[in-house]
Coordinates of C-alpha atoms in Angstrom, one line a residue:
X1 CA -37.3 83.3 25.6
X2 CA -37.8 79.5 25.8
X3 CA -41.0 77.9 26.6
X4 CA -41.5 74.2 27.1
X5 CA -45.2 72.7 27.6
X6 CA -47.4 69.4 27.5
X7 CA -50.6 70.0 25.7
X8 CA -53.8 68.1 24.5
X9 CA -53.0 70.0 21.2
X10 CA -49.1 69.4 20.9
X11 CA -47.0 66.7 21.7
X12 CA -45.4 65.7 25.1
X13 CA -42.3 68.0 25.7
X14 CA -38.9 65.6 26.7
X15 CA -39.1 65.4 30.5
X16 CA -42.7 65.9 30.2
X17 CA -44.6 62.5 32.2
X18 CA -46.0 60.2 29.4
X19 CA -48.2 57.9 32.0
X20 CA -49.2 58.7 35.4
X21 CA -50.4 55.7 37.2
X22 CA -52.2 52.4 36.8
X23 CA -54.7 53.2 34.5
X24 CA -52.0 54.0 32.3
X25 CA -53.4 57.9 31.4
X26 CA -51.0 60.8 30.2
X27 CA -50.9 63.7 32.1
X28 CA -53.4 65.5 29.9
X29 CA -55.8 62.4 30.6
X30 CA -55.6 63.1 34.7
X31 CA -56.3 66.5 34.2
X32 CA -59.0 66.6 32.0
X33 CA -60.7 63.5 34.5
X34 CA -59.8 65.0 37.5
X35 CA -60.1 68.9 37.1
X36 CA -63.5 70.4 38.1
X37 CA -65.3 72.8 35.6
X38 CA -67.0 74.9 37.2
X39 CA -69.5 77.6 35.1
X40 CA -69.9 81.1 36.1
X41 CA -67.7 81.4 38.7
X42 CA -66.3 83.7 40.0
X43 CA -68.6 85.5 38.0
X44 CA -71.2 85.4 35.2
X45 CA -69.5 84.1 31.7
X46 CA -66.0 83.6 33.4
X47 CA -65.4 79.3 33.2
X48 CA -63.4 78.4 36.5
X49 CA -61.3 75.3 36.7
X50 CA -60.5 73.9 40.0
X51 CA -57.5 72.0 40.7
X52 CA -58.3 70.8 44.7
X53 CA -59.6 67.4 43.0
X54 CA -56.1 66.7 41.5
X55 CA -54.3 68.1 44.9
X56 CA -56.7 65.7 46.5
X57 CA -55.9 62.8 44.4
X58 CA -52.6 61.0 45.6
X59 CA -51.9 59.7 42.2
X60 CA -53.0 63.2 40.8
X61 CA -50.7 65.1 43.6
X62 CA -47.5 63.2 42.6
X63 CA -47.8 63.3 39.1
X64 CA -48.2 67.1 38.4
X65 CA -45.7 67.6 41.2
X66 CA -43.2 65.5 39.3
X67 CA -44.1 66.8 36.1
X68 CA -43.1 70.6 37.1
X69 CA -39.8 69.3 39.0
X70 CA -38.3 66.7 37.1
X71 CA -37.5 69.6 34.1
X72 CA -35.5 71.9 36.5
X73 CA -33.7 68.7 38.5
X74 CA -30.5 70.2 39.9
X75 CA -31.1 73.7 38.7
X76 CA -32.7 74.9 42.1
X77 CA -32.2 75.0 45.9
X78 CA -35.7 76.9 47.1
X79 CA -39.0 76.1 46.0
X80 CA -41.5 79.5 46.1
X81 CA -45.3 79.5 46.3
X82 CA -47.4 82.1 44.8
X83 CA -50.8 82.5 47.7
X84 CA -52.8 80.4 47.4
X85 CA -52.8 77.5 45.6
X86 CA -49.2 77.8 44.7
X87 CA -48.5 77.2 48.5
X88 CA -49.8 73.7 48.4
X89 CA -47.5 72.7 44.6
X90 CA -44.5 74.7 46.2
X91 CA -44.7 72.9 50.1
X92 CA -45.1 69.2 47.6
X93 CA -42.3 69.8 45.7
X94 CA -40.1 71.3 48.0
X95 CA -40.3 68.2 49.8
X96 CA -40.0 65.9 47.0
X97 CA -36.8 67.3 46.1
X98 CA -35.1 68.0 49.2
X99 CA -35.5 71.7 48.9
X100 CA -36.4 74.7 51.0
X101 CA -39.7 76.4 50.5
X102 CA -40.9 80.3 50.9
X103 CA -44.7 81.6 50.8
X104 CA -45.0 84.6 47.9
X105 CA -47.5 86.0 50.3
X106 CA -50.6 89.2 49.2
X107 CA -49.7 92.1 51.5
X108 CA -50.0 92.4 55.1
X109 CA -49.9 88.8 55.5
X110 CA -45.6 88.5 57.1
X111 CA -45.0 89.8 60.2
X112 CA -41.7 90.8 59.2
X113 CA -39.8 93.3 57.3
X114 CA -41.1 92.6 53.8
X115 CA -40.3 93.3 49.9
X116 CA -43.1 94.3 48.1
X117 CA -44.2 94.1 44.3
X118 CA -47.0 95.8 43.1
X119 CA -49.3 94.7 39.8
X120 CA -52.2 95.7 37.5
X121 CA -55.4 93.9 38.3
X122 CA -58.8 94.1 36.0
X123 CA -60.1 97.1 38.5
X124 CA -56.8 98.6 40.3
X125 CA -54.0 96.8 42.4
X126 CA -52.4 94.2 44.4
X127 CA -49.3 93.6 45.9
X128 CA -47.0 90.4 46.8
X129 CA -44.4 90.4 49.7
X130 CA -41.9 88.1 51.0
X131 CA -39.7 89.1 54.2
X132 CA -36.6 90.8 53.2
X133 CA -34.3 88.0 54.4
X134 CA -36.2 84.6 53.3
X135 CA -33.5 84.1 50.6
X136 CA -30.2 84.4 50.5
X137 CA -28.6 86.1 47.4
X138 CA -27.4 83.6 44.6
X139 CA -30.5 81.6 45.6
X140 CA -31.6 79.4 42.4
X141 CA -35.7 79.7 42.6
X142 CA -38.3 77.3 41.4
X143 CA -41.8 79.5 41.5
X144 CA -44.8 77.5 41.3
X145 CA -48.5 78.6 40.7
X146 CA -51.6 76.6 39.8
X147 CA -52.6 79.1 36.6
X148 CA -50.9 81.1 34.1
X149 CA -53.7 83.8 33.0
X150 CA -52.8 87.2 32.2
X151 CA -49.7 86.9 34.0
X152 CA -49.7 89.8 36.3
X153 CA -49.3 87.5 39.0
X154 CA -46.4 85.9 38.5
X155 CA -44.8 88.5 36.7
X156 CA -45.1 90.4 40.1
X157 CA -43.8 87.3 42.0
X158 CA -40.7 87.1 39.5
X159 CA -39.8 90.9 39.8
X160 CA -40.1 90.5 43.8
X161 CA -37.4 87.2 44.0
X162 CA -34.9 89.0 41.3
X163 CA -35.0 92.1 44.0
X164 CA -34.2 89.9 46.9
X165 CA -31.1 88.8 44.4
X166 CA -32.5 85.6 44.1
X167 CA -31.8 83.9 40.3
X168 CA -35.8 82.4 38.7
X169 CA -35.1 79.1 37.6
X170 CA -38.1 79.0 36.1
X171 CA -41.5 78.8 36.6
X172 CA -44.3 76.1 36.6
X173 CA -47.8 75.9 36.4
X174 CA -50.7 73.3 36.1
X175 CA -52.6 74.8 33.9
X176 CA -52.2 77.8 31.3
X177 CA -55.3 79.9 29.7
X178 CA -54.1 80.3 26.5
X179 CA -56.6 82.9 25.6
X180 CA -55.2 85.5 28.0
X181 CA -51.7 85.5 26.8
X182 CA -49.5 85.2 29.9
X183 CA -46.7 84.4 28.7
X184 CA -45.9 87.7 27.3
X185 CA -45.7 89.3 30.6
X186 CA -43.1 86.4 31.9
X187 CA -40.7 86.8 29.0
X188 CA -37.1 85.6 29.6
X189 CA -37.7 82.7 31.5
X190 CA -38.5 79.5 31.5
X191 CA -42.0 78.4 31.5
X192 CA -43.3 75.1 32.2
X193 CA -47.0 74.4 31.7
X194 CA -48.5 71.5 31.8
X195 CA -51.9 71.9 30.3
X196 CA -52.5 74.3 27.7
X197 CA -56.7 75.5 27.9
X198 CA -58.2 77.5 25.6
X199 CA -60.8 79.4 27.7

């Protein structure tokens, strides 16, 4: 299993950006100035962080985009975002490196013939799809998201491209809740984070 990450708490991984712009912050820096904290939501005692400020940030936008592409350079041809916020990190980076993009979409959302993945939420179910013939076999896949928490998510989205015979390149996130041990659920493949929170 092999796990590479850029942390407040642990040193810059190789590949990982060191500066990010004029004001000469580390990637850490932008997130922590950037990222809204938001209490209590979605729900009493839960601490939310939003990314839209960093999406809406050119500076911001470029950096965490280059930051989870710049380790897989070469190593994929299709770029896949996890609904919803993973749409807007996959469509940015599919673009920055001359790659195709596909939309890991909750169910009944393709009008299509789909694939679909079931996983375990807090209180029952949900389910991914993507249409049966978005990606050719062989097909080397970069899956982005916004946040690793318990990993049921992704997990699902990983298990859906390995059935259309697609190959996970790996898998990148903004930020990663350290406290609710995602990684577990993702084990044998790459992960790139690039905040670790505890929350």
């Amino acid at each position: 299993m092999t796990f590479d990450s850029a942390s407040r708490r642990t040193p810059a991984t190789p590949g990982s950006t060191p500066s990010t712009g004029p004001r000469g912050e580390s990637l850490d820096e932008l997130l922590d100035r950037l990222c809204a904290t938001v209490e209590d939501y979605p729900k009493p005692g839960i601490t939310f962080k939003d990314l839209t400020p960093v999406f809406a940030d050119p500076v911001g936008l470029r950096a965490i985009v280059d930051a989870l592409t710049v380790p897989f350079a070469g190593q994929f041809e299709l770029v896949a975002g996890v609904e919803a916020r993973g749409f807007l990190l996959a469509a940015a980076a599919a673009y920055a490196t001359g790659t195709g993009v596909i939309t890991v979409r909750k169910k009944g959302k393709l009008p299509r013939r789909t694939i679909s993945e079931d996983y375990a939420l807090e209180y029952g179910s949900a389910t991914l799809e993507v249409h049966e013939d978005d990606i050719p076999p062989g097909t080397r896949v970069l899956l982005l998201d916004d946040v690793l928490a318990t990993g049921g998510t992704l997990s699902a989205a990983t298990r859906l491209m390995e059935r259309t015979g697609a190959h996970v390149a790996g898998i990148g996130v903004v930020l990663e809740l350290t406290a609710l041990h995602g990684r577990a659920a993702l084990a044998g493949h790459r992960v790139r984070s690039l905040q670790r929170v505890d929350v």
